Short mmCIF file of C-alpha atoms in Angstrom, two decimals:
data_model
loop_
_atom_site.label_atom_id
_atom_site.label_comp_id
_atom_site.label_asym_id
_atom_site.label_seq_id
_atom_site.Cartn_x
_atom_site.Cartn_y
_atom_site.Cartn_z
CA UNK A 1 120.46 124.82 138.63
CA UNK A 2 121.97 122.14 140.69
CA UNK A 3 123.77 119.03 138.79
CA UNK A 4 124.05 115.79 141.05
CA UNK A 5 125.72 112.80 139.40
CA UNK A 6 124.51 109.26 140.56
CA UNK A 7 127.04 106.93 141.54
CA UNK A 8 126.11 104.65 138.44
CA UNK A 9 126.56 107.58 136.19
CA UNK A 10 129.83 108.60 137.59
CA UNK A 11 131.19 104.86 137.29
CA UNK A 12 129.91 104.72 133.44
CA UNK A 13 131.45 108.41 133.27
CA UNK A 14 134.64 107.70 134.50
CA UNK A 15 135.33 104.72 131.94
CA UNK A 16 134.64 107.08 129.11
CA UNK A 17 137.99 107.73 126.48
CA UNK A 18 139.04 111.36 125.99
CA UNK A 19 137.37 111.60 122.63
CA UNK A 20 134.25 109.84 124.35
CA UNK A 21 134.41 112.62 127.03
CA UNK A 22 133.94 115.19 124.28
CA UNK A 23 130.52 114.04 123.06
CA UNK A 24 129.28 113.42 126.84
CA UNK A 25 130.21 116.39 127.64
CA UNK A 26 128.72 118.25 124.79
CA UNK A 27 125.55 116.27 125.41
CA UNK A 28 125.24 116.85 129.43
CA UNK A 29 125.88 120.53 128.69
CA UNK A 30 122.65 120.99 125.90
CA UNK A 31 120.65 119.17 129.11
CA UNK A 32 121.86 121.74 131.91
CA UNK A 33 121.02 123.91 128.67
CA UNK A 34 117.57 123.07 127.90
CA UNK A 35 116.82 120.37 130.29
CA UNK A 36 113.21 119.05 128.42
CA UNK A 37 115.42 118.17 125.12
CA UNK A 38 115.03 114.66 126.25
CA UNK A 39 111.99 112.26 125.74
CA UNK A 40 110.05 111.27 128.75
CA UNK A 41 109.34 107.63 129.80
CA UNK A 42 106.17 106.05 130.55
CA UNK A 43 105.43 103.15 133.13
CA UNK A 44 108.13 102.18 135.32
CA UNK A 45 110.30 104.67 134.54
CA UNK A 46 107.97 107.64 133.73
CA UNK A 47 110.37 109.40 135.90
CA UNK A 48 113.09 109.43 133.83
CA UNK A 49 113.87 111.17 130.89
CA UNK A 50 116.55 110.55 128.48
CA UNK A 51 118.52 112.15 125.75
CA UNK A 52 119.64 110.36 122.89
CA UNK A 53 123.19 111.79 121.00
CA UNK A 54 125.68 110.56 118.86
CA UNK A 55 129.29 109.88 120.90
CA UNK A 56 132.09 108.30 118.39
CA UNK A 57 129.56 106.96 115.52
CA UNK A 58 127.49 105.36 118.29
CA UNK A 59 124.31 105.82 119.65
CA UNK A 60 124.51 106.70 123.69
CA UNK A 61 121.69 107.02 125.51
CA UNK A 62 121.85 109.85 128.99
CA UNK A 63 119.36 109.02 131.49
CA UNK A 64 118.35 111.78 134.08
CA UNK A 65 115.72 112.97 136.48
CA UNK A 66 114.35 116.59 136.78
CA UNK A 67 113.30 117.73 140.23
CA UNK A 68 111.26 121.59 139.63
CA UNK A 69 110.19 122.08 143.24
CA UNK A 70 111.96 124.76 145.42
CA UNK A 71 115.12 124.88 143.50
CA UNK A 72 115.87 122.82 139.80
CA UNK A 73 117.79 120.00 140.31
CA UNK A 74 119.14 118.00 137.48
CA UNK A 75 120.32 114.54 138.93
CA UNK A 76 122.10 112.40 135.93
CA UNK A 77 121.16 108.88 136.42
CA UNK A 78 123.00 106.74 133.96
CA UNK A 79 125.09 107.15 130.69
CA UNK A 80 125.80 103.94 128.33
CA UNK A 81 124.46 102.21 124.99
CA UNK A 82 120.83 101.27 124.26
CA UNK A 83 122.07 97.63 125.03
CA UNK A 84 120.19 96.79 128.49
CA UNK A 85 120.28 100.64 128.89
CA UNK A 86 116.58 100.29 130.47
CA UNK A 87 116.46 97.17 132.21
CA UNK A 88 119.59 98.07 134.30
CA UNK A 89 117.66 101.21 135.20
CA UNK A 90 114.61 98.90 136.29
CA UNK A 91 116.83 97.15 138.99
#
C-alpha cells in the first residue's frame, strides 16, 4: 500500500504536540490497517472518507481518499477538529 500525505494534511500534521502525535499516529496506522474503518461521504465529497478518533479528550476528525485501481493508494487529505472540518474540504 502506498501512503501519500496532502500538503494540507502535512501542514495540520506538522502543528500537532508530541502527545497529539501519539493519537494521530495511532489513528493513521488502524487506516493503513483496515483502510474501510472510516465512514464514507455522500454528495460533494462522496469521495472522501473519514475516520473519527479520540486525540487528547477531543474529537479529531482524519479525512482521506482510497484509490483500489492498479496498486492501493491511501492519500490522507486533511487532519483537524469537526469545526469547519468539511467546508474547508469543499474549497
Amino acid at each position: 500500500m502506498i501512503v501519500i500525505k496532502s500538503p494540507r494534511f502535512e501542514r495540520a500534521y506538522k502543528k500537532l504536540h508530541a502527545n497529539q502525535l501519539v493519537d494521530a499516529n495511532n489513528a493513521i496506522a488502524k487506516v493503513i490497517e483496515k483502510p474501510d474503518i472510516g465512514e464514507q461521504k455522500k454528495g460533494d465529497l462522496g469521495y472522501l472518507r473519514v475516520y473519527k478518533f479520540s486525540m487528547v479528550n477531543q474529537l479529531t476528525l482524519l479525512g482521506y481518499y482510497l484509490d483500489e485501481n492498479d496498486e492501493i493508494v491511501l492519500t490522507l487529505i486533511a487532519i483537524g477538529s469537526h469545526e469547519n472540518f468539511y467546508r474547508d474540504l469543499k474549497n
